[in-house]
Structure formats: C-alpha cells, structure tokens
Amino acid sequence: MTRFAAFRATIVAAAALALSACGINSVPRDEEAAKAKWADVEAAFQERANLIPNLEQIVLSSAEQERATLNDVISARAAATRPEIKLDGADLNDPAKMAQYQQAQNTLGGALSRLLVSVERYPELKSQENFGRFMTQIEGQENRIRVAIRDYNEAVRKYNTTIRTFPDTIGANIIHGAKPMVPYEAVSEGAEVAPKLDMRASGAPAAPAAGANDNSATEAPAAVAN
C-alpha cells in the first residue's frame, strides 16, 4: 500500500505539472496581469480628466476669448468620462469597444492641446501661478498616461503570446476559451500637434497671412454632448 500510495502521488504530481505546462495557470495569470494594467490606464486618463476643472477656472477668469475652445474641452471631457465608454476586463478583447474608448480619449487630448497652445499666447495668463502649476500637473499626467499604456501593451503582448504558444495554447483554447486582447493603439504620427488657431479678440487687427504650412483650417473633432 505504501508503494502504491507513493506511485499515486507521483502520478498526481506529474499530472499537475503537465496541466500547469498546458496553460492552466499561466493563461489566467497573464490575463489578470493585463486587466490590472488596463485599470492603471483608465485611472491615468481619469486623473487627467480630474485636472480639467482647474483649467476651466483659470481660462474663464483670464481669457474670455477662449470660451469656445474651452467649451470643446468641457464637452470632450464629458464624453470621455461617461460610464458607457469605460471598459472592464471582459471588454479588452473587443476591438470596437477599444476603438470607441480611444477615440473619446483622443478627442479630449486634442481639444486640451489646442486650448493649452492658445492660452499660452497670453503673457498675463502664463505669468499666473495657477496656470504654471496646472501645466506642470498636466505634463506629468500625460507622462503617466504614456507609461500606463506602455505597460498595458506589454502585458497584452505577453498574454497574447502565451495563448498562441505551445503548450499553453492547449489550455488557452480547450479549457479557458481565451481570446486575444486588444492593445491600445497610439494616435497617428503628428496627431499630437495642435493646429494653428486665430485667437484674436473681436475687433482686433487682422494677423499676417499664414504660411504655406499653416493648418488653421483644420477643424476640431466634434464634441459629444454629455
């Protein structure tokens, strides 16, 4: 009996090792790691959105002619933070939902960039301590967003590799029914460059004609109403 028990224990251990090598543990482990990194991405974008009310107060008190541009930011912020735009772990393998989330964040980022470019043209605004503090905060937050996206994409790469690689792919397909996760796509090259805007106050003299590279005709993305 002792010999049989030892043999049975050996068989059980070997079976457990074989199952482990077939993705029983590695697939859910890598999936949960990617979901955790996605939570960091959403938190970073939410923190950026939380900074925008501070900018509203600064601009409204110092640059009335920026009201239209500010309204674009406010509308884009509302669209990017509405509950139905958020993704949970079950949505990370849905390209359409990821694209929707990215579009909302890109629209907010573009509107915010245009506003920051325009308000920096006012010396009295740039000299304000509140504006300088906000710029430091938003620049730091954009860096955190980039890091969070990089870490998420790396976690997705690892997970997607795991579910496609033998022997993990056995457990991924037969036991877990795993599907590839969607990485966060970077915006197209040059999309972070804000278009030149004519921010003249009403009745101000006309500015010199724009150069050949002026893209002031570029329209801002349509804001989504809250």
Coordinates of N, CA and C in Angstrom, one line a residue:
M1 N 0.8 -1.2 0.0 CA 0.0 0.0 0.0 C 0.8 1.3 0.0
T2 N 2.0 1.2 0.7 CA 2.8 2.4 0.8 C 3.4 2.6 -0.6
R3 N 3.8 1.5 -1.3 CA 4.4 1.7 -2.6 C 3.3 2.2 -3.6
F4 N 2.1 1.8 -3.4 CA 1.0 2.2 -4.3 C 0.7 3.7 -4.0
A5 N 0.7 4.1 -2.8 CA 0.4 5.5 -2.4 C 1.5 6.4 -3.0
A6 N 2.7 5.9 -2.9 CA 3.8 6.7 -3.5 C 3.7 6.9 -5.0
F7 N 3.3 5.8 -5.6 CA 3.1 5.8 -7.1 C 2.0 6.7 -7.5
R8 N 0.9 6.6 -6.7 CA -0.2 7.5 -7.0 C 0.1 9.0 -6.8
A9 N 0.9 9.3 -5.8 CA 1.3 10.7 -5.5 C 2.2 11.1 -6.7
T10 N 3.0 10.3 -7.2 CA 3.9 10.6 -8.3 C 3.1 10.9 -9.6
I11 N 2.0 10.1 -9.8 CA 1.2 10.3 -10.9 C 0.4 11.6 -10.8
V12 N -0.1 11.9 -9.6 CA -0.8 13.2 -9.4 C 0.1 14.4 -9.6
A13 N 1.3 14.3 -9.1 CA 2.2 15.4 -9.3 C 2.6 15.6 -10.7
A14 N 2.8 14.5 -11.4 CA 3.1 14.6 -12.9 C 2.0 15.2 -13.7
A15 N 0.8 14.8 -13.3 CA -0.4 15.3 -14.0 C -0.6 16.8 -13.7
A16 N -0.3 17.2 -12.5 CA -0.4 18.6 -12.1 C 0.6 19.4 -12.9
L17 N 1.8 18.9 -13.0 CA 2.9 19.6 -13.7 C 2.5 19.7 -15.2
A18 N 2.0 18.6 -15.8 CA 1.6 18.6 -17.2 C 0.5 19.6 -17.4
L19 N -0.5 19.7 -16.5 CA -1.6 20.6 -16.7 C -1.1 22.0 -16.6
S20 N -0.2 22.3 -15.6 CA 0.4 23.6 -15.4 C 1.1 24.0 -16.7
A21 N 1.8 23.1 -17.3 CA 2.6 23.4 -18.5 C 1.6 23.7 -19.7
C22 N 0.4 23.3 -19.6 CA -0.6 23.5 -20.7 C -1.4 24.7 -20.6
G23 N -1.0 25.7 -19.8 CA -1.7 26.9 -19.7 C -2.8 27.0 -18.6
I24 N -2.9 26.0 -17.8 CA -3.9 26.0 -16.8 C -3.8 27.2 -15.9
N25 N -2.5 27.5 -15.5 CA -2.2 28.6 -14.6 C -1.7 29.9 -15.3
S26 N -0.9 29.6 -16.3 CA -0.2 30.8 -17.0 C -1.2 31.7 -17.7
V27 N -2.2 31.1 -18.3 CA -3.2 31.9 -19.1 C -4.0 32.8 -18.2
P28 N -4.7 32.3 -17.1 CA -5.4 33.3 -16.3 C -4.4 34.3 -15.5
R29 N -3.2 33.8 -15.2 CA -2.3 34.7 -14.6 C -1.9 35.9 -15.5
D30 N -1.6 35.6 -16.7 CA -1.3 36.7 -17.6 C -2.5 37.6 -18.0
E31 N -3.7 36.9 -18.0 CA -4.9 37.7 -18.3 C -5.2 38.7 -17.2
E32 N -5.0 38.2 -15.9 CA -5.3 39.1 -14.8 C -4.3 40.2 -14.7
A33 N -3.0 39.9 -15.1 CA -2.0 41.0 -15.1 C -2.3 42.0 -16.1
A34 N -2.8 41.6 -17.3 CA -3.2 42.6 -18.3 C -4.4 43.5 -17.9
K35 N -5.3 42.8 -17.2 CA -6.5 43.6 -16.7 C -6.1 44.6 -15.7
A36 N -5.1 44.2 -14.8 CA -4.6 45.2 -13.8 C -3.9 46.4 -14.5
K37 N -3.2 46.1 -15.5 CA -2.5 47.2 -16.2 C -3.5 48.1 -16.9
W38 N -4.6 47.5 -17.4 CA -5.7 48.3 -18.0 C -6.3 49.2 -17.0
A39 N -6.5 48.7 -15.8 CA -7.0 49.6 -14.7 C -6.2 50.8 -14.5
D40 N -4.8 50.6 -14.6 CA -3.9 51.7 -14.5 C -4.1 52.7 -15.6
V41 N -4.4 52.2 -16.8 CA -4.6 53.1 -18.0 C -5.8 54.0 -17.7
E42 N -6.9 53.4 -17.3 CA -8.2 54.1 -17.1 C -8.0 55.1 -15.9
A43 N -7.3 54.7 -14.9 CA -7.0 55.6 -13.8 C -6.2 56.8 -14.2
A44 N -5.2 56.6 -15.1 CA -4.4 57.7 -15.6 C -5.2 58.7 -16.4
F45 N -6.1 58.2 -17.3 CA -7.0 59.1 -18.1 C -8.0 59.8 -17.2
Q46 N -8.5 59.1 -16.1 CA -9.4 59.7 -15.2 C -8.7 60.9 -14.4
E47 N -7.5 60.7 -14.0 CA -6.8 61.7 -13.3 C -6.6 62.9 -14.2
R48 N -6.3 62.7 -15.5 CA -6.2 63.8 -16.4 C -7.5 64.6 -16.5
A49 N -8.6 63.8 -16.6 CA -9.9 64.5 -16.7 C -10.2 65.3 -15.4
N50 N -9.7 64.8 -14.2 CA -10.0 65.5 -13.0 C -9.2 66.8 -12.9
L51 N -8.2 67.0 -13.7 CA -7.5 68.2 -13.7 C -8.2 69.3 -14.4
I52 N -9.0 69.0 -15.4 CA -9.6 69.9 -16.3 C -10.4 71.0 -15.6
P53 N -11.3 70.7 -14.6 CA -12.0 71.8 -13.9 C -11.1 72.9 -13.4
N54 N -9.9 72.6 -13.0 CA -9.0 73.6 -12.6 C -8.6 74.6 -13.7
L55 N -8.5 74.0 -14.9 CA -8.2 74.8 -16.1 C -9.3 75.7 -16.5
E56 N -10.5 75.2 -16.3 CA -11.7 75.9 -16.6 C -11.7 77.2 -15.9
Q57 N -11.5 77.2 -14.6 CA -11.5 78.4 -13.8 C -10.4 79.4 -14.2
I58 N -9.2 78.9 -14.5 CA -8.1 79.7 -14.9 C -8.5 80.5 -16.2
V59 N -9.0 79.7 -17.2 CA -9.3 80.3 -18.5 C -10.4 81.3 -18.4
L60 N -11.5 80.9 -17.7 CA -12.7 81.8 -17.7 C -12.4 83.1 -17.0
S61 N -11.4 83.1 -16.1 CA -11.1 84.3 -15.4 C -10.0 85.2 -16.1
S62 N -9.4 84.6 -17.1 CA -8.3 85.3 -17.7 C -8.3 85.5 -19.2
A63 N -9.1 84.7 -19.9 CA -9.1 84.8 -21.4 C -10.5 84.5 -21.9
E64 N -11.3 85.5 -21.9 CA -12.7 85.3 -22.2 C -12.8 84.8 -23.7
Q65 N -11.9 85.2 -24.6 CA -12.0 84.9 -26.0 C -11.7 83.4 -26.2
E66 N -11.3 82.7 -25.2 CA -11.0 81.2 -25.3 C -12.2 80.4 -24.9
R67 N -13.4 81.0 -24.7 CA -14.5 80.3 -24.2 C -14.9 79.2 -25.2
A68 N -14.9 79.4 -26.5 CA -15.4 78.4 -27.4 C -14.4 77.2 -27.4
T69 N -13.1 77.5 -27.3 CA -12.2 76.3 -27.2 C -12.3 75.6 -25.9
L70 N -12.6 76.3 -24.9 CA -12.8 75.7 -23.6 C -14.0 74.8 -23.6
N71 N -15.1 75.3 -24.2 CA -16.3 74.5 -24.3 C -16.0 73.2 -25.0
D72 N -15.2 73.2 -26.0 CA -14.8 71.9 -26.7 C -14.1 71.0 -25.7
V73 N -13.3 71.5 -24.8 CA -12.6 70.7 -23.8 C -13.6 70.1 -22.9
I74 N -14.5 70.9 -22.4 CA -15.5 70.5 -21.4 C -16.4 69.4 -22.0
S75 N -16.9 69.6 -23.2 CA -17.7 68.6 -23.9 C -17.0 67.3 -24.1
A76 N -15.7 67.4 -24.6 CA -14.9 66.2 -24.8 C -14.6 65.5 -23.5
R77 N -14.4 66.2 -22.4 CA -14.2 65.6 -21.1 C -15.5 64.8 -20.7
A78 N -16.6 65.4 -20.9 CA -17.9 64.7 -20.5 C -18.0 63.4 -21.3
A79 N -17.7 63.5 -22.6 CA -17.8 62.3 -23.5 C -16.8 61.2 -23.1
A80 N -15.6 61.6 -22.7 CA -14.5 60.7 -22.4 C -14.7 60.0 -21.0
T81 N -15.6 60.6 -20.2 CA -15.7 60.0 -18.8 C -17.1 59.5 -18.6
R82 N -17.9 59.4 -19.6 CA -19.3 58.9 -19.4 C -19.2 57.4 -19.1
P83 N -20.1 56.8 -18.2 CA -20.0 55.4 -17.8 C -19.9 54.4 -18.9
E84 N -20.7 54.7 -20.0 CA -20.8 53.6 -21.1 C -19.5 53.6 -21.9
I85 N -18.6 54.5 -21.8 CA -17.4 54.5 -22.6 C -16.3 53.7 -21.9
K86 N -16.5 53.4 -20.6 CA -15.4 52.7 -19.8 C -15.4 51.2 -20.2
L87 N -14.3 50.6 -20.1 CA -14.1 49.2 -20.4 C -13.8 48.4 -19.1
D88 N -14.3 47.2 -19.0 CA -13.9 46.3 -18.0 C -13.1 45.2 -18.6
G89 N -12.6 44.3 -17.7 CA -11.8 43.2 -18.2 C -12.4 42.4 -19.3
A90 N -13.7 42.2 -19.3 CA -14.3 41.4 -20.3 C -14.4 42.1 -21.7
D91 N -14.1 43.4 -21.7 CA -14.2 44.2 -23.0 C -12.8 44.3 -23.7
L92 N -11.8 43.8 -23.0 CA -10.4 44.0 -23.6 C -10.1 43.2 -24.8
N93 N -11.0 42.3 -25.2 CA -10.8 41.6 -26.5 C -11.8 42.0 -27.5
D94 N -12.4 43.2 -27.3 CA -13.4 43.7 -28.3 C -12.8 44.9 -29.0
P95 N -12.3 44.8 -30.2 CA -11.7 45.9 -30.9 C -12.6 47.1 -31.1
A96 N -13.9 46.9 -31.3 CA -14.8 48.0 -31.5 C -14.9 48.9 -30.2
K97 N -15.0 48.2 -29.0 CA -15.1 49.0 -27.8 C -13.8 49.7 -27.5
M98 N -12.7 49.0 -27.7 CA -11.4 49.7 -27.5 C -11.3 50.9 -28.4
A99 N -11.7 50.8 -29.7 CA -11.6 51.9 -30.6 C -12.5 53.1 -30.1
Q100 N -13.6 52.8 -29.6 CA -14.5 53.8 -29.1 C -13.9 54.5 -27.9
Y101 N -13.3 53.8 -27.0 CA -12.7 54.4 -25.9 C -11.5 55.3 -26.3
Q102 N -10.7 54.8 -27.2 CA -9.5 55.5 -27.7 C -10.0 56.8 -28.4
Q103 N -11.0 56.7 -29.2 CA -11.5 57.9 -29.9 C -11.9 59.0 -28.9
A104 N -12.6 58.6 -27.9 CA -13.1 59.6 -26.9 C -11.9 60.2 -26.2
Q105 N -10.8 59.4 -25.8 CA -9.7 60.0 -25.2 C -8.8 60.9 -26.1
N106 N -8.8 60.5 -27.4 CA -8.0 61.2 -28.3 C -8.7 62.6 -28.6
T107 N -10.0 62.6 -28.7 CA -10.8 63.8 -28.9 C -10.5 64.8 -27.7
L108 N -10.5 64.3 -26.5 CA -10.3 65.1 -25.3 C -8.8 65.6 -25.4
G109 N -7.9 64.7 -25.7 CA -6.5 65.2 -25.7 C -6.3 66.2 -26.7
G110 N -6.9 66.1 -27.9 CA -6.7 67.1 -29.0 C -7.3 68.4 -28.6
A111 N -8.5 68.4 -28.0 CA -9.1 69.7 -27.6 C -8.3 70.3 -26.5
L112 N -7.8 69.6 -25.6 CA -7.0 70.1 -24.5 C -5.7 70.7 -25.0
S113 N -5.1 70.0 -26.0 CA -3.8 70.5 -26.6 C -4.1 71.9 -27.3
R114 N -5.2 72.0 -28.0 CA -5.4 73.2 -28.7 C -5.7 74.4 -27.7
L115 N -6.4 74.1 -26.6 CA -6.6 75.1 -25.6 C -5.3 75.6 -25.0
L116 N -4.5 74.6 -24.6 CA -3.2 75.0 -24.0 C -2.3 75.8 -24.9
V117 N -2.3 75.4 -26.2 CA -1.5 76.2 -27.1 C -2.0 77.6 -27.2
S118 N -3.3 77.8 -27.2 CA -3.9 79.1 -27.4 C -3.7 80.0 -26.2
V119 N -4.0 79.4 -25.0 CA -3.9 80.3 -23.8 C -2.5 80.6 -23.4
E120 N -1.5 79.9 -23.9 CA -0.1 80.2 -23.6 C 0.4 81.5 -24.3
R121 N -0.5 81.9 -25.3 CA -0.1 83.1 -26.0 C -0.4 84.4 -25.2
Y122 N -1.0 84.3 -24.0 CA -1.3 85.4 -23.2 C -0.3 85.5 -22.1
P123 N 0.6 86.6 -22.1 CA 1.6 86.7 -21.1 C 1.0 86.8 -19.7
E124 N -0.1 87.5 -19.6 CA -0.7 87.7 -18.3 C -1.2 86.3 -17.7
L125 N -1.6 85.4 -18.6 CA -2.1 84.1 -18.1 C -0.9 83.2 -17.8
K126 N 0.1 83.2 -18.6 CA 1.3 82.4 -18.4 C 2.0 82.8 -17.1
S127 N 1.9 84.1 -16.7 CA 2.6 84.5 -15.5 C 1.8 84.1 -14.2
Q128 N 0.6 83.6 -14.4 CA -0.2 83.2 -13.2 C 0.4 82.0 -12.6
E129 N 0.5 82.0 -11.3 CA 1.0 80.8 -10.6 C 0.1 79.6 -10.8
N130 N -1.2 79.8 -10.8 CA -2.2 78.7 -11.0 C -2.0 78.0 -12.4
F131 N -1.8 78.8 -13.4 CA -1.6 78.2 -14.7 C -0.3 77.5 -14.8
G132 N 0.8 78.0 -14.2 CA 2.1 77.3 -14.2 C 2.0 76.0 -13.5
R133 N 1.2 76.0 -12.4 CA 1.1 74.8 -11.6 C 0.2 73.7 -12.4
F134 N -0.8 74.2 -13.1 CA -1.6 73.3 -13.9 C -0.8 72.7 -15.0
M135 N 0.0 73.5 -15.7 CA 0.9 73.0 -16.8 C 1.8 71.9 -16.3
T136 N 2.4 72.1 -15.1 CA 3.3 71.1 -14.6 C 2.5 69.8 -14.3
Q137 N 1.3 70.0 -13.7 CA 0.5 68.8 -13.4 C 0.0 68.0 -14.7
I138 N -0.4 68.8 -15.7 CA -0.9 68.1 -16.9 C 0.2 67.4 -17.7
E139 N 1.4 68.0 -17.7 CA 2.6 67.4 -18.3 C 3.0 66.1 -17.6
G140 N 3.0 66.2 -16.3 CA 3.3 65.0 -15.5 C 2.2 63.9 -15.8
Q141 N 1.0 64.3 -15.9 CA -0.1 63.3 -16.1 C 0.0 62.7 -17.5
E142 N 0.3 63.5 -18.5 CA 0.5 62.9 -19.8 C 1.6 61.9 -19.8
N143 N 2.7 62.1 -19.1 CA 3.7 61.1 -19.0 C 3.3 59.8 -18.3
R144 N 2.4 60.0 -17.3 CA 1.9 58.8 -16.6 C 1.0 58.0 -17.5
I145 N 0.2 58.7 -18.3 CA -0.6 58.0 -19.3 C 0.2 57.2 -20.3
R146 N 1.3 57.8 -20.8 CA 2.1 57.1 -21.7 C 2.8 55.8 -21.1
V147 N 3.2 56.0 -19.8 CA 3.8 54.8 -19.1 C 2.7 53.7 -18.9
A148 N 1.5 54.1 -18.5 CA 0.5 53.2 -18.2 C 0.1 52.4 -19.5
I149 N 0.0 53.1 -20.6 CA -0.3 52.5 -21.9 C 0.8 51.5 -22.3
R150 N 2.0 52.0 -22.1 CA 3.2 51.1 -22.5 C 3.1 49.8 -21.7
D151 N 2.9 49.9 -20.4 CA 2.8 48.8 -19.5 C 1.7 47.8 -19.9
Y152 N 0.5 48.5 -20.2 CA -0.6 47.6 -20.6 C -0.3 46.9 -21.9
N153 N 0.2 47.6 -22.9 CA 0.5 46.9 -24.1 C 1.5 45.8 -24.0
E154 N 2.5 46.0 -23.1 CA 3.4 44.9 -22.8 C 2.7 43.7 -22.2
A155 N 1.8 43.9 -21.2 CA 1.1 42.9 -20.6 C 0.2 42.1 -21.6
V156 N -0.4 42.9 -22.5 CA -1.2 42.3 -23.6 C -0.4 41.5 -24.5
R157 N 0.8 42.0 -24.9 CA 1.7 41.2 -25.7 C 2.1 39.9 -25.1
K158 N 2.3 39.9 -23.8 CA 2.7 38.7 -23.1 C 1.5 37.7 -23.1
Y159 N 0.4 38.2 -22.8 CA -0.8 37.3 -22.7 C -1.1 36.7 -24.1
N160 N -1.1 37.6 -25.1 CA -1.4 37.1 -26.5 C -0.4 36.1 -27.0
T161 N 0.9 36.3 -26.5 CA 1.9 35.3 -26.9 C 1.6 34.0 -26.2
T162 N 1.3 34.1 -24.9 CA 1.0 32.9 -24.1 C -0.1 32.0 -24.7
I163 N -1.2 32.6 -25.1 CA -2.3 31.8 -25.6 C -2.1 31.3 -27.0
R164 N -1.0 31.7 -27.7 CA -0.7 31.2 -29.0 C 0.5 30.3 -29.0
T165 N 1.1 30.1 -27.9 CA 2.4 29.4 -27.8 C 2.2 28.0 -27.2
F166 N 2.7 26.9 -27.8 CA 2.6 25.6 -27.3 C 3.5 25.5 -26.1
P167 N 3.1 24.8 -25.0 CA 1.9 24.1 -24.8 C 0.8 24.9 -24.2
D168 N 1.0 26.2 -23.8 CA 0.0 27.0 -23.2 C -1.3 27.1 -24.0
T169 N -1.1 27.1 -25.3 CA -2.3 27.2 -26.2 C -3.3 26.1 -26.0
I170 N -2.9 25.0 -25.5 CA -3.8 23.8 -25.3 C -4.8 24.2 -24.2
G171 N -4.3 24.7 -23.1 CA -5.2 25.1 -22.0 C -6.0 26.4 -22.4
A172 N -5.3 27.3 -23.1 CA -6.0 28.5 -23.5 C -7.2 28.3 -24.4
N173 N -7.1 27.3 -25.3 CA -8.2 27.1 -26.2 C -9.2 26.1 -25.7
I174 N -8.8 25.0 -25.1 CA -9.6 23.9 -24.7 C -10.3 24.2 -23.4
I175 N -9.6 24.8 -22.4 CA -10.1 25.0 -21.1 C -10.6 26.4 -20.9
H176 N -9.8 27.4 -21.2 CA -10.2 28.8 -20.9 C -11.0 29.5 -22.0
G177 N -10.9 29.0 -23.3 CA -11.6 29.6 -24.4 C -11.0 31.0 -24.5
A178 N -9.7 31.2 -24.4 CA -9.1 32.5 -24.4 C -9.1 33.2 -25.8
K179 N -9.3 34.5 -25.7 CA -9.3 35.3 -27.0 C -8.2 36.3 -26.8
P180 N -7.6 36.7 -27.9 CA -6.5 37.8 -27.9 C -7.1 39.1 -27.3
M181 N -6.3 39.8 -26.5 CA -6.7 41.1 -26.0 C -6.2 42.2 -27.0
V182 N -6.9 43.3 -27.0 CA -6.6 44.4 -27.9 C -5.6 45.4 -27.3
P183 N -4.5 45.7 -27.9 CA -3.6 46.7 -27.4 C -4.1 48.1 -27.6
Y184 N -3.6 49.0 -26.9 CA -4.0 50.4 -27.0 C -3.2 51.0 -28.1
E185 N -3.8 51.4 -29.2 CA -3.1 51.9 -30.3 C -2.7 53.4 -30.1
A186 N -1.4 53.7 -30.4 CA -1.0 55.1 -30.3 C -1.7 55.9 -31.4
V187 N -1.9 57.2 -31.2 CA -2.5 58.1 -32.2 C -1.6 58.2 -33.4
S188 N -2.1 58.5 -34.5 CA -1.3 58.6 -35.7 C -0.2 59.7 -35.5
E189 N 0.9 59.5 -36.2 CA 2.0 60.4 -36.1 C 1.6 61.8 -36.5
G190 N 2.0 62.8 -35.6 CA 1.7 64.1 -35.8 C 0.3 64.6 -35.3
A191 N -0.5 63.6 -34.8 CA -1.8 64.0 -34.3 C -1.7 64.8 -33.0
E192 N -0.6 64.7 -32.3 CA -0.4 65.5 -31.1 C -0.1 66.9 -31.3
V193 N 0.2 67.3 -32.6 CA 0.5 68.7 -32.9 C -0.8 69.5 -33.1
A194 N -1.0 70.5 -32.3 CA -2.2 71.3 -32.4 C -2.2 72.2 -33.6
P195 N -3.4 72.3 -34.3 CA -3.4 73.2 -35.4 C -3.3 74.7 -35.0
K196 N -2.8 75.5 -35.9 CA -2.6 76.9 -35.5 C -4.0 77.6 -35.6
L197 N -4.3 78.4 -34.5 CA -5.6 79.0 -34.4 C -5.5 80.5 -34.4
D198 N -6.5 81.2 -35.0 CA -6.5 82.6 -34.9 C -7.3 83.0 -33.7
M199 N -6.5 83.3 -32.6 CA -7.2 83.6 -31.3 C -7.4 85.1 -31.1
R200 N -7.5 85.9 -32.1 CA -7.6 87.3 -32.0 C -9.0 87.7 -31.3
A201 N -8.9 88.6 -30.4 CA -10.2 89.1 -29.8 C -11.0 89.8 -30.8
S202 N -12.3 89.9 -30.6 CA -13.2 90.5 -31.5 C -12.8 92.0 -31.8
G203 N -12.7 92.3 -33.1 CA -12.3 93.7 -33.4 C -10.8 93.9 -33.5
A204 N -10.0 92.9 -33.2 CA -8.5 93.1 -33.3 C -8.1 93.1 -34.7
P205 N -7.0 93.8 -35.0 CA -6.5 93.9 -36.4 C -6.2 92.5 -36.9
A206 N -6.3 92.3 -38.2 CA -6.0 91.0 -38.8 C -4.6 90.6 -38.7
A207 N -4.4 89.3 -38.5 CA -3.0 88.8 -38.4 C -2.4 88.7 -39.8
P208 N -1.1 88.7 -40.0 CA -0.5 88.5 -41.3 C -0.9 87.2 -41.8
A209 N -0.9 87.1 -43.2 CA -1.3 85.8 -43.8 C -0.5 84.7 -43.4
A210 N -1.1 83.5 -43.2 CA -0.4 82.3 -42.7 C 0.4 81.8 -43.8
G211 N 1.5 81.1 -43.4 CA 2.4 80.5 -44.3 C 1.8 79.2 -45.0
A212 N 2.6 78.7 -45.8 CA 2.2 77.5 -46.6 C 1.9 76.3 -45.7
N213 N 2.5 76.3 -44.5 CA 2.3 75.1 -43.7 C 1.2 75.3 -42.6
D214 N 0.6 76.5 -42.7 CA -0.5 76.8 -41.7 C -1.6 75.8 -41.9
N215 N -2.0 75.2 -40.8 CA -3.2 74.2 -40.9 C -4.3 74.7 -40.1
S216 N -4.5 76.1 -40.1 CA -5.5 76.6 -39.2 C -6.9 76.3 -39.7
A217 N -7.0 75.8 -40.9 CA -8.4 75.4 -41.3 C -8.8 74.0 -40.8
T218 N -7.9 73.4 -40.1 CA -8.2 72.1 -39.5 C -9.3 72.2 -38.5
E219 N -10.4 71.5 -38.6 CA -11.4 71.6 -37.6 C -11.2 70.7 -36.5
A220 N -11.6 71.1 -35.3 CA -11.5 70.3 -34.1 C -12.5 69.2 -34.2
P221 N -12.2 68.0 -33.7 CA -13.2 66.9 -33.7 C -14.5 67.3 -33.0
A222 N -15.6 66.9 -33.6 CA -16.9 67.3 -33.0 C -17.0 66.8 -31.6
A223 N -17.4 67.6 -30.7 CA -17.5 67.2 -29.3 C -18.8 66.4 -29.1
V224 N -18.8 65.5 -28.2 CA -20.0 64.7 -28.0 C -20.7 65.3 -26.8
A225 N -21.9 65.6 -26.9 CA -22.7 66.2 -25.8 C -22.8 65.2 -24.7
N226 N -22.8 65.8 -23.5 CA -22.9 64.9 -22.3 C -24.2 64.3 -22.2

